[in-house]
Coordinates of C-alpha atoms and ligand atoms in Angstrom, one line a residue:
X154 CA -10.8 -16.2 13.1
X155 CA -10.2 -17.5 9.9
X156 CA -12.3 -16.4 6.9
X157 CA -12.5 -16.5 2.8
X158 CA -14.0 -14.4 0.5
X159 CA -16.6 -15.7 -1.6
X160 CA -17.4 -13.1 -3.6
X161 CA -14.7 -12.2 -5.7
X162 CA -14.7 -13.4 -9.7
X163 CA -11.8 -15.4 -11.6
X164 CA -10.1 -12.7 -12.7
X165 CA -8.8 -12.8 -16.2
X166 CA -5.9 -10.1 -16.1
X167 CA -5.1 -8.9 -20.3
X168 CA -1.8 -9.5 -21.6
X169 CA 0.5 -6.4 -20.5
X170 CA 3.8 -6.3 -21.0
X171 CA 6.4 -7.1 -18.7
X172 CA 9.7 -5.1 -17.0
X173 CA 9.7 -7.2 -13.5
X174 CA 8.9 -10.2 -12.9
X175 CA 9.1 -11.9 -9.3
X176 CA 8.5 -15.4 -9.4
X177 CA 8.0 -18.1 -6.5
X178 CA 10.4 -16.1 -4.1
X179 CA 11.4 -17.8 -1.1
X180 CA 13.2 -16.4 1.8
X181 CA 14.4 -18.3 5.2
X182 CA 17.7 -16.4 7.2
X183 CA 18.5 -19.6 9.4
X184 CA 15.5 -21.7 10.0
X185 CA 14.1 -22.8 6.7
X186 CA 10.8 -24.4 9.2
X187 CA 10.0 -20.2 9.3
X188 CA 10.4 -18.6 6.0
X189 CA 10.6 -14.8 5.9
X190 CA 8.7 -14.8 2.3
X191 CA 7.1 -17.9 0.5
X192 CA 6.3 -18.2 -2.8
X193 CA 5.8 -14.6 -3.4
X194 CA 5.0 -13.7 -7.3
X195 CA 4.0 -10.7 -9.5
X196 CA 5.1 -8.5 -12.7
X197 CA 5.7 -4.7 -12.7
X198 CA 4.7 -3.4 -16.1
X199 CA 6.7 -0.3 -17.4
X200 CA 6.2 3.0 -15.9
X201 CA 4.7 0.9 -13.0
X202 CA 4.0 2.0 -9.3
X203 CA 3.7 -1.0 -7.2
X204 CA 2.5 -0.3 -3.3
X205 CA 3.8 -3.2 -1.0
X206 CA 1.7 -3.2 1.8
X207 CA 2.0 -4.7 5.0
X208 CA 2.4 -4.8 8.6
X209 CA 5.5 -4.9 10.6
X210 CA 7.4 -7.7 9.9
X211 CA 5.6 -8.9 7.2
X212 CA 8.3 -9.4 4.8
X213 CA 8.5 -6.0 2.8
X214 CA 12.0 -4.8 3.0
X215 CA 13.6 -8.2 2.6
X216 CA 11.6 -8.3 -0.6
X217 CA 12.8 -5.3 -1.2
X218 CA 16.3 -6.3 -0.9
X219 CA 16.5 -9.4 -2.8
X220 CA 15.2 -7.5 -5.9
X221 CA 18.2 -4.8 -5.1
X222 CA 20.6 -7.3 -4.9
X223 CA 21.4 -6.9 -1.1
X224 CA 20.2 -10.2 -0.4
X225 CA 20.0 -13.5 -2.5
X226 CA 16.6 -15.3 -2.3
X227 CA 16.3 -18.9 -1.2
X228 CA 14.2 -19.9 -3.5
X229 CA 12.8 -18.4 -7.0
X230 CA 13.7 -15.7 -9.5
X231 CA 13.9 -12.0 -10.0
X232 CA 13.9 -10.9 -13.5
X233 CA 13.9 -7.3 -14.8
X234 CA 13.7 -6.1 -18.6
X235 CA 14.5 -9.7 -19.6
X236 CA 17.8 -10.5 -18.0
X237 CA 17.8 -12.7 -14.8
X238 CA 19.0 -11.0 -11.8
X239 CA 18.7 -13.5 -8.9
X240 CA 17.9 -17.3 -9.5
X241 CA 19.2 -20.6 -9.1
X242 CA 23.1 -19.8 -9.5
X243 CA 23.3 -16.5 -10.3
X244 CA 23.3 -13.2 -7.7
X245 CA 23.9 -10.1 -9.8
X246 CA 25.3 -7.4 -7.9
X247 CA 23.2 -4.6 -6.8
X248 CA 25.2 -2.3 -9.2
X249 CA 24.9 -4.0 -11.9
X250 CA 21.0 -4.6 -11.6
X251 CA 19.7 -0.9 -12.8
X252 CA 18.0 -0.2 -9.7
X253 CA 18.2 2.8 -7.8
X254 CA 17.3 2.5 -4.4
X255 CA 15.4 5.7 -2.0
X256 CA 16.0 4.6 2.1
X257 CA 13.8 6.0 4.8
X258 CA 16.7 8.1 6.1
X259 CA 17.6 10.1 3.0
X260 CA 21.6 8.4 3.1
X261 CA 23.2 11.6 1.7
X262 CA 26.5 12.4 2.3
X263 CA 26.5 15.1 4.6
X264 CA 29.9 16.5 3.6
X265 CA 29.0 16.9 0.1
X266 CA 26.5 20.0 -1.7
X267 CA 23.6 18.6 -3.0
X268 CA 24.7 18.3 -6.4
X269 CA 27.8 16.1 -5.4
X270 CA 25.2 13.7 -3.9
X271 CA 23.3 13.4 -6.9
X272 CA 26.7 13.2 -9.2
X273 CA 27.5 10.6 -6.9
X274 CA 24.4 8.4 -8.5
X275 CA 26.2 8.9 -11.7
X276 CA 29.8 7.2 -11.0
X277 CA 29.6 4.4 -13.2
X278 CA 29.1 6.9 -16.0
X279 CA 31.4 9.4 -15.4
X280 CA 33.0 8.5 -18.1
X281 CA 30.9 8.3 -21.2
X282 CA 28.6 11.5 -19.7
X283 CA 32.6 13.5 -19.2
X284 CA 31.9 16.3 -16.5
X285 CA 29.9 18.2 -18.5
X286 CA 27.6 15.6 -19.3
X287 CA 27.3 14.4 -15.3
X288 CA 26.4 18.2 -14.6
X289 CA 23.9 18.4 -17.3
X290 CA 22.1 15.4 -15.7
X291 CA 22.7 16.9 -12.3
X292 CA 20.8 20.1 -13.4
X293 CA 17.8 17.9 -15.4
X294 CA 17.2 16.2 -12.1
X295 CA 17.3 18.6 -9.9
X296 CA 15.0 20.9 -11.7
X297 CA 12.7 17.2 -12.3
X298 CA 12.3 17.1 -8.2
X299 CA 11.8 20.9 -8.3
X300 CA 15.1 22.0 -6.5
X301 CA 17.2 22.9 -9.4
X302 CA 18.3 26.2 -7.4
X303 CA 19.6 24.5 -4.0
X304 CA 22.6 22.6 -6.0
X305 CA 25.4 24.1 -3.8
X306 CA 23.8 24.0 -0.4
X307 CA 24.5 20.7 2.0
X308 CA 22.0 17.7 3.5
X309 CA 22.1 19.7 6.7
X310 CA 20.8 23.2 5.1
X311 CA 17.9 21.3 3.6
X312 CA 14.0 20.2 5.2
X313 CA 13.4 16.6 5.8
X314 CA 11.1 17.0 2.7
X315 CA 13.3 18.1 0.4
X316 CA 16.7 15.9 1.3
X317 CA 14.2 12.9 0.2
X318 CA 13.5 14.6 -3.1
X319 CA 17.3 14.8 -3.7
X320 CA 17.7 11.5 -2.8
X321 CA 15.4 10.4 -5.1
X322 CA 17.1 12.6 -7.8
X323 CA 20.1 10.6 -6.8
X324 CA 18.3 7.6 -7.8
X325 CA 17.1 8.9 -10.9
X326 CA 20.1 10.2 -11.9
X327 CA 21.4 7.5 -13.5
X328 CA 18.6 6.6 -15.7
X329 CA 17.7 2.7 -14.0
X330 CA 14.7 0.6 -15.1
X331 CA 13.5 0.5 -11.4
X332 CA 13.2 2.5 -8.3
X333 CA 12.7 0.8 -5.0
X334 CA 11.6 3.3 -2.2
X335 CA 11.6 2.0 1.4
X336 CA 9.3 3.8 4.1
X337 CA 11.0 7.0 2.2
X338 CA 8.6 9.2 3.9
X339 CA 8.6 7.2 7.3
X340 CA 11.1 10.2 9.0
X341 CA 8.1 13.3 7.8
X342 CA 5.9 14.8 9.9
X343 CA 2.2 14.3 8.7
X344 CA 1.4 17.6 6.9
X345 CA 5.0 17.1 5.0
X346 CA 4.1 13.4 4.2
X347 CA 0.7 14.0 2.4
X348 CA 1.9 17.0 0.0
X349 CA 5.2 14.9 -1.1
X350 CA 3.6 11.9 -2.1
X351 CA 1.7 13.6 -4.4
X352 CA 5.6 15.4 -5.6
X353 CA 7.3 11.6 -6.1
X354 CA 4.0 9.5 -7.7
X355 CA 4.4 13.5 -9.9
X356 CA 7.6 12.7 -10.3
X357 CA 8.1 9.3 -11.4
X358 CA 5.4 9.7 -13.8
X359 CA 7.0 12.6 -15.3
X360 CA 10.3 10.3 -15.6
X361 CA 8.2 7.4 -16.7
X362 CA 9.7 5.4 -14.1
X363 CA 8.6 2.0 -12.7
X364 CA 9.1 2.1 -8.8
X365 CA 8.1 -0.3 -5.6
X366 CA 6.7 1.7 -2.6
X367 CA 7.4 -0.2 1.0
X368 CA 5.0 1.2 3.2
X369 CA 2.7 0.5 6.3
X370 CA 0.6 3.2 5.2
X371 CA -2.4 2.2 3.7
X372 CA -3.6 5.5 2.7
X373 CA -0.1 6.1 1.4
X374 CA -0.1 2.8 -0.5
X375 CA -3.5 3.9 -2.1
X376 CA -2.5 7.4 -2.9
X377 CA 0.3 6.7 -5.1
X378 CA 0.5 3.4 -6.1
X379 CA -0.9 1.7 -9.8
X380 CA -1.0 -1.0 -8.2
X381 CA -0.9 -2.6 -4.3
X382 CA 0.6 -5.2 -2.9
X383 CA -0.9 -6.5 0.6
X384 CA 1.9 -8.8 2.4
X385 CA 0.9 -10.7 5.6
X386 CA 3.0 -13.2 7.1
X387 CA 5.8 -13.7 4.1
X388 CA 3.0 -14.4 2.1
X389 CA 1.3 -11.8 -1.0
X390 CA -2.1 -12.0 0.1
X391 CA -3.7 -9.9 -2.7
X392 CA -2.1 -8.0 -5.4
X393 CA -4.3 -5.8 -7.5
X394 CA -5.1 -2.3 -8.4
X395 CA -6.0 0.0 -5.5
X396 CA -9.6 0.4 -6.2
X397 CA -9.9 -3.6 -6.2
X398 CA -7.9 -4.1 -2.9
X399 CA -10.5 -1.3 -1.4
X400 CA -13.6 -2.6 -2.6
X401 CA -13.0 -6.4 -3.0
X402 CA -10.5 -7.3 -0.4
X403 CA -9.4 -11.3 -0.9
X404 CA -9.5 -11.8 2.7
X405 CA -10.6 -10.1 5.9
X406 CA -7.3 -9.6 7.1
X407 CA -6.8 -7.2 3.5
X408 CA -10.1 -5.6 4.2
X409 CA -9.4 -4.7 8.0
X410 CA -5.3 -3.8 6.6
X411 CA -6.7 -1.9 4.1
X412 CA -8.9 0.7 6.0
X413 CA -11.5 0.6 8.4
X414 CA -14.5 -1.2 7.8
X415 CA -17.8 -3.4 9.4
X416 CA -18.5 -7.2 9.2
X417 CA -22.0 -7.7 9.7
X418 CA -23.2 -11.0 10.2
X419 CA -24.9 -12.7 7.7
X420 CA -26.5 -16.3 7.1
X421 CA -27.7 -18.0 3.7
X422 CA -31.4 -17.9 3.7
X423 CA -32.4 -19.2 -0.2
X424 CA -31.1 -16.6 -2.5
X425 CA -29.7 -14.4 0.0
X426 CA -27.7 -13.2 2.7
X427 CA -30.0 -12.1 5.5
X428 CA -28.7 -9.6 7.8
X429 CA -30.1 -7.1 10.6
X430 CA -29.6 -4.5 8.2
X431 CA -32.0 -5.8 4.8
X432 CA -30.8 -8.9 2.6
X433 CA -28.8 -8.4 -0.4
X434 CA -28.4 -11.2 -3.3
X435 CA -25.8 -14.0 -3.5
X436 CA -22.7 -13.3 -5.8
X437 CA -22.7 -17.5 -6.2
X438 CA -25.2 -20.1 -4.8
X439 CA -24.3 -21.1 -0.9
X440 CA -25.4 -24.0 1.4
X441 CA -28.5 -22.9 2.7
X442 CA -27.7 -22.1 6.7
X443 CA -24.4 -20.7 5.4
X444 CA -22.8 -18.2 8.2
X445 CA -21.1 -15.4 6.7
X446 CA -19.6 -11.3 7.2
X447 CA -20.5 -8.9 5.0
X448 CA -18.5 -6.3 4.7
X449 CA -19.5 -2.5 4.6
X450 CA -17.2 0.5 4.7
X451 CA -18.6 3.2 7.4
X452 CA -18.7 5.2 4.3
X453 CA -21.4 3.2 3.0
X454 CA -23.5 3.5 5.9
X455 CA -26.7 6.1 5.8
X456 CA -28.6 7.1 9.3
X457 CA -31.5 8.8 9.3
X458 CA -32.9 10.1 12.9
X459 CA -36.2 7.5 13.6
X460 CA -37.0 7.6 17.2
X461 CA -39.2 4.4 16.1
X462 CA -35.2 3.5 15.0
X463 CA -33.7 0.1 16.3
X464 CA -30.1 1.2 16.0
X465 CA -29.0 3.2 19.1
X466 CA -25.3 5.7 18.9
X467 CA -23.6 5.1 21.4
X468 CA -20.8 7.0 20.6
X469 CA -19.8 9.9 18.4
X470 CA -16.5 11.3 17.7
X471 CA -15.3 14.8 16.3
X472 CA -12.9 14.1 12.7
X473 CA -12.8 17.4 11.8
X474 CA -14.8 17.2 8.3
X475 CA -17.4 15.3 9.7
X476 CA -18.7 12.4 12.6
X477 CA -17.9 9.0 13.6
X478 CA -21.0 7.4 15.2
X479 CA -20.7 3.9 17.0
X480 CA -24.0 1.8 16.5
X481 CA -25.5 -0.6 18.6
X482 CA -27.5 -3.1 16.5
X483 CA -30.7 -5.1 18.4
X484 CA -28.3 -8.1 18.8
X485 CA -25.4 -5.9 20.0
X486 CA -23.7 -6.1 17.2
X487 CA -21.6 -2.9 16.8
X488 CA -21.5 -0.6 13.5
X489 CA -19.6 2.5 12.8
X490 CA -20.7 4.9 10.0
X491 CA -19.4 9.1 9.4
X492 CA -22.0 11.5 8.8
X493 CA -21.4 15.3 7.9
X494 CA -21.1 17.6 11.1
X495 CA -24.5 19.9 9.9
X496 CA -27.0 17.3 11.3
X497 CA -25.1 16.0 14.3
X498 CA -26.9 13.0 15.8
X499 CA -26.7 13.1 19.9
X500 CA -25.2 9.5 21.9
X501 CA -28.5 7.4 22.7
X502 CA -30.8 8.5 19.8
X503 CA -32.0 5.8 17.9
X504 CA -31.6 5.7 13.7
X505 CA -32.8 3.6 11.0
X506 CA -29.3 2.2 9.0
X507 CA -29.2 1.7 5.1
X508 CA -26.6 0.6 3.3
X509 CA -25.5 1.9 -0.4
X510 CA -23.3 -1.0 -0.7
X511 CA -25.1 -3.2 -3.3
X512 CA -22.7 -6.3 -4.0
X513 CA -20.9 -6.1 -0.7
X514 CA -17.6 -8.8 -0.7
X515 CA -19.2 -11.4 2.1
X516 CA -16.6 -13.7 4.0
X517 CA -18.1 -17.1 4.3
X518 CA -16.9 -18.9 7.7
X519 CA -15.9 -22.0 8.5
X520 CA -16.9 -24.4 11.2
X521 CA -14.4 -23.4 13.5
X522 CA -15.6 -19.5 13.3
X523 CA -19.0 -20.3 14.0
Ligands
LIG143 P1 9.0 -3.3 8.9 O1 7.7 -2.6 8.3 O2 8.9 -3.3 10.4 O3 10.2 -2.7 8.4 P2 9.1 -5.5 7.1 O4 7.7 -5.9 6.6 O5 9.9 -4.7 6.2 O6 8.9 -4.8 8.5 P3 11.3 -7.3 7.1 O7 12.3 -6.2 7.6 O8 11.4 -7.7 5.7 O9 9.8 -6.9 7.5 O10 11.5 -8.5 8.1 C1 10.7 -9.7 8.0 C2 11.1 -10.7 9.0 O11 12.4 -11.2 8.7 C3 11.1 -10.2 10.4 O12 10.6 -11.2 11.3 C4 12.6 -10.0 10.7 O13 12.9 -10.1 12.0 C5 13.3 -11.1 9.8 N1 14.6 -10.7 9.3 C6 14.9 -9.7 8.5 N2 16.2 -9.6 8.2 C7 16.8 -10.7 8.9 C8 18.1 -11.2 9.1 N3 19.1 -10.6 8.4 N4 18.3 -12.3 9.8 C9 17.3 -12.9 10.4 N5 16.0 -12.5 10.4 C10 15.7 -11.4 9.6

């Protein structure tokens, strides 16, 4: 099904200022008829946290490793603090680029203590720091990721957690302009995950350092990034601040991505979309018989018990802090919506359905959806 947003604004972004800047990337690794990435563009300002979003395959990592340096692009530029890095005729290597780079798998060295690996981050300055120097960095690091007192233990002694805090202190180490982190907290178990994306977004904000989150996470994406990146097919489908890419998704491909969500099916009656839940007001005028999908997060959805009600559950699940009720509509259209656990609604009661969503983003379709 293809779809497009009709609700969303020209959106006049101020003047900020710049540290990367992607422009018009192009990747193809042997058939140039199916690029990896196309035309993918956007600035990081300083102090930045970008989120790239996107399922598997999408294009994220290669992204990721064209603005390292690991790979060259096909087409476009990568620019960062004003010097070209990649463009037509010139490849600067990924040492020379002031990036430090976090992997999913941590990548220490396993034979050396933990603060050899993050010395290690610092060999090109070796010299001007002298060994005192390099330890004094060492020390400022490791006490920045909060492990200042495991220096002399190795990879191996160390959680899963906090091998990819030193291996982000390796990255800081050597003062870079960027940090690219891929899947870094891909290898965690869930409980581990939550509390230490809350440590690195602490983190680099303490260090004031602009960094580019790969993840498939959504919730991740949202929880730590300044600003999101969705990526479908090669392409940047919506870039934009998290609260944006939540509530006014581009595309329904960015709204479904991006969490969980209902398209209700809407048509232009006069100055409206009518649905089977109420009418709410076009955002711009529409052909009159216009088919649309409104969209409405199930946290936007109120029940209310009616046995006169023309919604019927016909499911509910058990999330812990509250209830997830599948709703049948007249048509047979199905709804979900959460509802605390202290009035728990039984499968088959019927409910009246309101919606606090006032503007909702509507997807207007095309002939072929109809
Ligand atoms: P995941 O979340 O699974 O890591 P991703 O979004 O990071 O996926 P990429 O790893 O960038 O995706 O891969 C994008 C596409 O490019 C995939 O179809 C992949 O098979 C292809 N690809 C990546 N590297 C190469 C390569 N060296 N040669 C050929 N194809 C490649």
């Amino acid at each position: 099904m293809t779809a497009t947003l009709n609700s969303a604004l020209p959106q006049t972004a101020p003047a900020r200022p710049v540290l990367l800047r992607v422009e018009g990337l192009g990747k193809y690794f042997s058939s140039p008829r199916r690029p990896v990435l196309q035309e993918v563009s956007f600035t990081l300002a300083p102090g930045e946290i970008l989120g790239l979003l996107g399922p598997s395959g999408c294009g994220k990592t290669t992204l990721l490793r064209i603005i390292a340096g690991f790979d060259a692009p096909s087409q476009g530029r990568v620019e960062l603090d004003g010097r070209e890095l990649s463009g037509p005729g010139v490849l600067a290597p990924p040492e020379r680029r002031q990036t430090g780079m976090v992997f999913q798998d941590y990548a220490l060295f396993p034979h050396l203590t933990v603060a050899d690996n993050v010395a290690f981050g610092l060999q090109a300055q070796r010299k001007s720091l002298g060994k005192s120097g390099v330890q004094a960095r060492v020390k400022e690091v490791l006490t920045l990721v909060g492990l200042a007192d495991l220096g002399e233990r190795y990879p191996h002694q160390l959680s899963g957690g906090q091998q990819q805090r030193i291996a982000l202190a390796r990255a800081l180490a050597p003062r870079p302009s960027l940090i690219l982190l891929d899947e870094p907290l891909s290898n965690l178990d869930v409980q581990v995950r939550q509390r230490l994306r809350h440590e690195i977004r602490h983190i680099l904000k303490a260090a004031q350092m602009a960094a580019i989150f790969v993840t498939h996470d959504q919730e991740e994406a949202l929880a730590i990034a300044d600003q999101i990146g969705v990526m479908r097919g090669g392409i940047l489908e919506q870039w934009g601040a998290p609260e944006d890419i939540y509530s006014r998704p581009a595309s329904r491909f960015v709204a479904e991505f991006v969490n969980q969500a209902n398209f209700l099916p809407a048509q232009c009656y006069g100055d409206c979309w009518r649905t089977e839940l109420g009418d709410w007001p076009l955002p711009r005028p529409e052909a009159p018989g216009q088919a649309g999908e409104l969209m409405i997060r199930e946290e936007e959805l109120r029940l209310r018990p009616d046995p006169e009600g023309t919604l019927i559950i016909r499911d509910r699940q058990f999330l812990g802090r509250e209830y997830r009720y599948c709703l049948e509509t007249p048509s047979g259209c199905q709804l979900h919506a959460r509802a605390p656990l202290e009035t728990p609604l039984p499968v088959g009661a019927r409910v009246q359905v309101s919606a606090s969503a006032a503007s909702p983003p509507v997807f207007t379709l095309g002939k072929e959806d109809a």
